[in-house]
Structures are given as C-alpha cells and as structure tokens.
Amino acid sequence: MILTALEFLGLIAFAASGALAAVRSRLDVFGVVVVGLTTALGGGVIRDVLLGITPPTTLRTWPYLAVCGGTALVVFVFHPQIAKLRRGVLLADALGLGVFATAGTTTALNAGATPYAACLIGMTTGIGGGAVRDLLLREIPLVLRKEIYAVAALAGAVLVVIGHSLRLPPGLVTVVAAAVVVGVRMLALWRRWNAPVAKGPETG
C-alpha cells in the first residue's frame, strides 16, 4: 500500500513537471498531455521492459493514464498560477525522482534482479521519463547536464538495496530512501552543486 501510494504521488509530480515544461515550449493541449504522460510513465515502462514485464504495468490499468492525463490537463488550464510556484515545481520533480528511483529498485529486487542490476534499473526508472521528455522538447536531457540528478537517484537505489540485504521493512526503507533522494536533489539546487564539466576551448 505504501509503495502504491508513493508511486501515484510520483506519477502526479512527474506529470505536472512534464506538462509545465510542455506549456513553456508552447505545445497545444494534446502535446501537453502527451509530454505529461511520457514524463510520468516513461521510466516505469523502461523498467518493466528491462525486467521482461509485458505489457508494462502502467499500461495495463486505467488509473495510471487517468491520473497522469488529468494532472496534465490541470496544469494546462492553471499553468500561470502553477508556473509561479517555482520551488513547488522543483520539489515535485525531486519527489518524483525519489519515488520512482526507490520504487523501481524495489520492483526490480522483487522480480529477482541482482543488487547491481536493481540499482541501475532503479536509477533508470527515476530518470527515464524526464530524459524522454527533454528529447521530445528538443532539449539536452537534464540527466546529461551538470546538475546533480542521476547521482541522487542512484544513491536512493543503493539505500534500497542495502535495506533489502539487511531485511529491513521494505515500506520504511522505500520512504527513507526516497526522502534521501529528495533531500540530496533539493540541497544540490539550493547550494548550486554541480557535477564537474570538461574545461577547455569550445569546439564545433
């Protein structure tokens, strides 16, 4: 139940961030909904394909599509008010990252994946939807830029694997690990922490 609640919370957060990015790119209502759905569901679809779960979980039941599509429509209608909540949007994106990275890792472990594979799948679940979103909007994916993003997701995935190996309560481990991801991501934004980039003359 905790995992399901967190997953839907993450879906809403990612759908909102994706829809808002689509609005800023001047897409029509259909485009906003598509980008919102892709951002929210993309990571989970990639996770299930890697684990051999077909059709993907989020495409088998209507609530996933309904929640994400509804969230995108709300953002389309009320985007002027939502855009003013910059910190709230960043927090929503961080929340989605934390929830999906940790829930994806848990799903991978439950499916019999090795700890190493589970960490990578969990990280991919967290960053996958956002990467596809950025590609659709013709932007360099956030995960490939200098901001601390994938590292935070990987940290949460590693915590879930450690908790699993120590046989700690799965729900508690997921919540704590997701909170760590959100904390690291928000702290990195606040302190302007970035991963190193190559220095030298520009090329091309």
Short mmCIF file of C-alpha atoms in Angstrom, two decimals:
data_model
loop_
_atom_site.label_atom_id
_atom_site.label_comp_id
_atom_site.label_asym_id
_atom_site.label_seq_id
_atom_site.Cartn_x
_atom_site.Cartn_y
_atom_site.Cartn_z
CA MET A 1 0.00 0.00 0.00
CA ILE A 2 2.81 2.43 0.86
CA LEU A 3 4.60 1.61 -2.38
CA THR A 4 1.42 2.13 -4.41
CA ALA A 5 0.63 5.44 -2.72
CA LEU A 6 4.17 6.70 -3.31
CA GLU A 7 4.03 5.57 -6.92
CA PHE A 8 0.87 7.56 -7.62
CA LEU A 9 2.36 10.55 -5.82
CA GLY A 10 5.38 10.29 -8.10
CA LEU A 11 3.15 9.98 -11.17
CA ILE A 12 1.36 13.22 -10.28
CA ALA A 13 4.65 15.01 -9.60
CA PHE A 14 6.28 13.94 -12.87
CA ALA A 15 3.15 14.51 -14.94
CA ALA A 16 2.93 18.06 -13.56
CA SER A 17 6.59 18.84 -14.25
CA GLY A 18 6.37 17.38 -17.76
CA ALA A 19 3.17 19.24 -18.60
CA LEU A 20 4.60 22.52 -17.34
CA ALA A 21 7.70 22.06 -19.49
CA ALA A 22 5.42 21.41 -22.48
CA VAL A 23 3.42 24.56 -21.77
CA ARG A 24 6.64 26.58 -21.67
CA SER A 25 7.52 25.11 -25.08
CA ARG A 26 4.18 26.37 -26.44
CA LEU A 27 2.68 22.94 -27.19
CA ASP A 28 -1.07 22.59 -27.66
CA VAL A 29 -3.29 20.77 -25.19
CA PHE A 30 -2.69 17.39 -26.87
CA GLY A 31 1.07 17.91 -26.77
CA VAL A 32 0.93 18.94 -23.12
CA VAL A 33 -0.95 15.76 -22.22
CA VAL A 34 1.38 13.56 -24.26
CA VAL A 35 4.51 15.05 -22.67
CA GLY A 36 2.93 14.82 -19.22
CA LEU A 37 2.08 11.15 -19.78
CA THR A 38 5.52 10.40 -21.20
CA THR A 39 7.32 12.05 -18.30
CA ALA A 40 5.24 10.23 -15.71
CA LEU A 41 5.07 6.80 -17.32
CA GLY A 42 8.30 6.62 -19.34
CA GLY A 43 10.56 5.48 -16.52
CA GLY A 44 8.15 2.76 -15.41
CA VAL A 45 7.74 1.49 -18.96
CA ILE A 46 11.52 1.28 -19.41
CA ARG A 47 11.79 -0.53 -16.06
CA ASP A 48 9.19 -3.13 -16.97
CA VAL A 49 10.71 -3.73 -20.41
CA LEU A 50 14.12 -4.32 -18.81
CA LEU A 51 12.54 -6.76 -16.34
CA GLY A 52 10.53 -8.55 -19.02
CA ILE A 53 7.17 -7.42 -17.59
CA THR A 54 4.88 -7.09 -20.61
CA PRO A 55 2.70 -5.28 -21.18
CA PRO A 56 4.13 -2.64 -18.80
CA THR A 57 2.26 -2.25 -15.52
CA THR A 58 1.29 1.37 -16.11
CA LEU A 59 -0.34 0.49 -19.44
CA ARG A 60 -2.43 -2.37 -18.09
CA THR A 61 -4.75 -0.44 -15.76
CA TRP A 62 -6.60 2.80 -16.49
CA PRO A 63 -5.92 4.71 -13.22
CA TYR A 64 -2.30 5.36 -14.23
CA LEU A 65 -3.28 7.01 -17.51
CA ALA A 66 -6.24 8.82 -15.93
CA VAL A 67 -4.22 10.32 -13.08
CA CYS A 68 -1.38 11.45 -15.35
CA GLY A 69 -3.67 12.77 -18.08
CA GLY A 70 -5.84 14.59 -15.54
CA THR A 71 -2.80 16.16 -13.92
CA ALA A 72 -1.53 17.37 -17.29
CA LEU A 73 -4.91 18.94 -18.10
CA VAL A 74 -4.98 20.73 -14.75
CA VAL A 75 -1.52 22.14 -15.45
CA PHE A 76 -2.62 23.23 -18.93
CA VAL A 77 -5.57 25.17 -17.51
CA PHE A 78 -3.87 26.65 -14.45
CA HIS A 79 -0.29 26.95 -15.72
CA PRO A 80 0.03 30.70 -14.98
CA GLN A 81 -0.58 30.07 -11.29
CA ILE A 82 1.48 26.86 -11.20
CA ALA A 83 4.43 28.46 -13.01
CA LYS A 84 4.74 30.99 -10.19
CA LEU A 85 5.34 28.16 -7.75
CA ARG A 86 8.89 27.53 -8.97
CA ARG A 87 10.06 25.96 -5.73
CA GLY A 88 6.98 23.80 -5.65
CA VAL A 89 7.63 22.57 -9.18
CA LEU A 90 11.25 21.76 -8.36
CA LEU A 91 10.12 19.94 -5.24
CA ALA A 92 7.55 17.98 -7.26
CA ASP A 93 10.20 16.90 -9.74
CA ALA A 94 12.56 15.89 -6.91
CA LEU A 95 9.73 13.97 -5.27
CA GLY A 96 9.01 12.11 -8.50
CA LEU A 97 12.68 11.28 -8.87
CA GLY A 98 12.89 9.89 -5.36
CA VAL A 99 9.72 7.87 -5.56
CA PHE A 100 10.43 6.31 -8.93
CA ALA A 101 14.08 5.54 -8.26
CA THR A 102 13.30 3.75 -5.00
CA ALA A 103 10.09 2.07 -6.16
CA GLY A 104 11.84 0.94 -9.34
CA THR A 105 14.64 -0.61 -7.31
CA THR A 106 12.15 -2.42 -5.09
CA THR A 107 10.26 -3.73 -8.12
CA ALA A 108 13.50 -4.98 -9.66
CA LEU A 109 14.52 -6.77 -6.45
CA ASN A 110 11.08 -8.37 -6.17
CA ALA A 111 11.43 -9.55 -9.77
CA GLY A 112 14.66 -11.36 -8.91
CA ALA A 113 17.20 -8.85 -10.24
CA THR A 114 20.67 -8.82 -8.75
CA PRO A 115 21.55 -5.89 -6.45
CA TYR A 116 23.76 -4.36 -9.16
CA ALA A 117 21.02 -4.62 -11.80
CA ALA A 118 18.38 -3.38 -9.35
CA CYS A 119 20.39 -0.22 -8.66
CA LEU A 120 20.78 0.56 -12.35
CA ILE A 121 17.13 -0.21 -13.09
CA GLY A 122 16.01 1.92 -10.17
CA MET A 123 18.10 4.85 -11.34
CA THR A 124 16.80 4.43 -14.89
CA THR A 125 13.23 4.37 -13.62
CA GLY A 126 13.79 7.70 -11.91
CA ILE A 127 15.49 9.50 -14.78
CA GLY A 128 13.94 7.76 -17.81
CA GLY A 129 10.72 9.75 -18.10
CA GLY A 130 12.50 13.08 -17.74
CA ALA A 131 15.07 12.12 -20.38
CA VAL A 132 12.35 11.23 -22.88
CA ARG A 133 10.52 14.48 -22.02
CA ASP A 134 13.59 16.55 -22.80
CA LEU A 135 14.18 14.72 -26.07
CA LEU A 136 10.58 15.37 -27.15
CA LEU A 137 11.08 19.06 -26.36
CA ARG A 138 14.41 19.11 -28.25
CA GLU A 139 16.50 19.79 -25.18
CA ILE A 140 19.63 18.15 -23.83
CA PRO A 141 18.32 15.71 -21.18
CA LEU A 142 18.69 17.09 -17.67
CA VAL A 143 20.48 13.93 -16.58
CA LEU A 144 23.30 14.68 -19.06
CA ARG A 145 23.85 18.20 -17.81
CA LYS A 146 25.99 19.28 -14.90
CA GLU A 147 23.20 19.26 -12.28
CA ILE A 148 23.12 16.58 -9.56
CA TYR A 149 20.24 14.38 -10.73
CA ALA A 150 21.17 10.83 -11.66
CA VAL A 151 23.59 10.63 -8.74
CA ALA A 152 20.76 11.39 -6.32
CA ALA A 153 18.61 8.68 -7.90
CA LEU A 154 21.44 6.16 -7.73
CA ALA A 155 22.03 6.97 -4.06
CA GLY A 156 18.39 6.18 -3.27
CA ALA A 157 18.59 2.93 -5.23
CA VAL A 158 21.69 1.86 -3.32
CA LEU A 159 19.96 2.56 0.00
CA VAL A 160 17.02 0.37 -1.03
CA VAL A 161 19.37 -2.48 -1.95
CA ILE A 162 21.21 -2.16 1.37
CA GLY A 163 17.94 -2.17 3.29
CA HIS A 164 16.80 -5.22 1.34
CA SER A 165 20.02 -7.09 2.11
CA LEU A 166 19.63 -6.26 5.82
CA ARG A 167 15.99 -7.48 5.71
CA LEU A 168 14.63 -4.16 6.96
CA PRO A 169 10.90 -3.34 6.48
CA PRO A 170 10.50 -2.61 2.72
CA GLY A 171 8.00 0.21 3.20
CA LEU A 172 10.18 2.04 5.68
CA VAL A 173 13.28 1.58 3.54
CA THR A 174 11.49 2.95 0.46
CA VAL A 175 10.22 6.02 2.30
CA VAL A 176 13.59 6.79 3.88
CA ALA A 177 15.48 6.26 0.61
CA ALA A 178 13.03 8.45 -1.31
CA ALA A 179 13.42 11.17 1.32
CA VAL A 180 17.21 11.00 0.90
CA VAL A 181 16.89 11.41 -2.88
CA VAL A 182 14.60 14.41 -2.47
CA GLY A 183 16.89 15.91 0.16
CA VAL A 184 20.04 15.50 -1.95
CA ARG A 185 18.34 16.90 -5.04
CA MET A 186 16.90 19.95 -3.26
CA LEU A 187 20.13 20.58 -1.36
CA ALA A 188 22.06 20.46 -4.64
CA LEU A 189 19.69 23.02 -6.16
CA TRP A 190 19.87 25.25 -3.10
CA ARG A 191 23.65 25.10 -2.80
CA ARG A 192 24.12 25.09 -6.60
CA TRP A 193 26.09 21.85 -6.53
CA ASN A 194 27.01 20.59 -9.98
CA ALA A 195 28.90 17.66 -11.36
CA PRO A 196 32.24 18.66 -12.94
CA VAL A 197 32.30 19.55 -16.62
CA ALA A 198 35.25 19.48 -19.01
CA LYS A 199 37.17 22.73 -19.30
CA GLY A 200 38.85 23.92 -22.44
CA PRO A 201 38.23 25.73 -25.71
CA GLU A 202 34.79 25.33 -27.20
CA THR A 203 34.51 23.11 -30.24
CA GLY A 204 32.06 22.72 -33.05
#
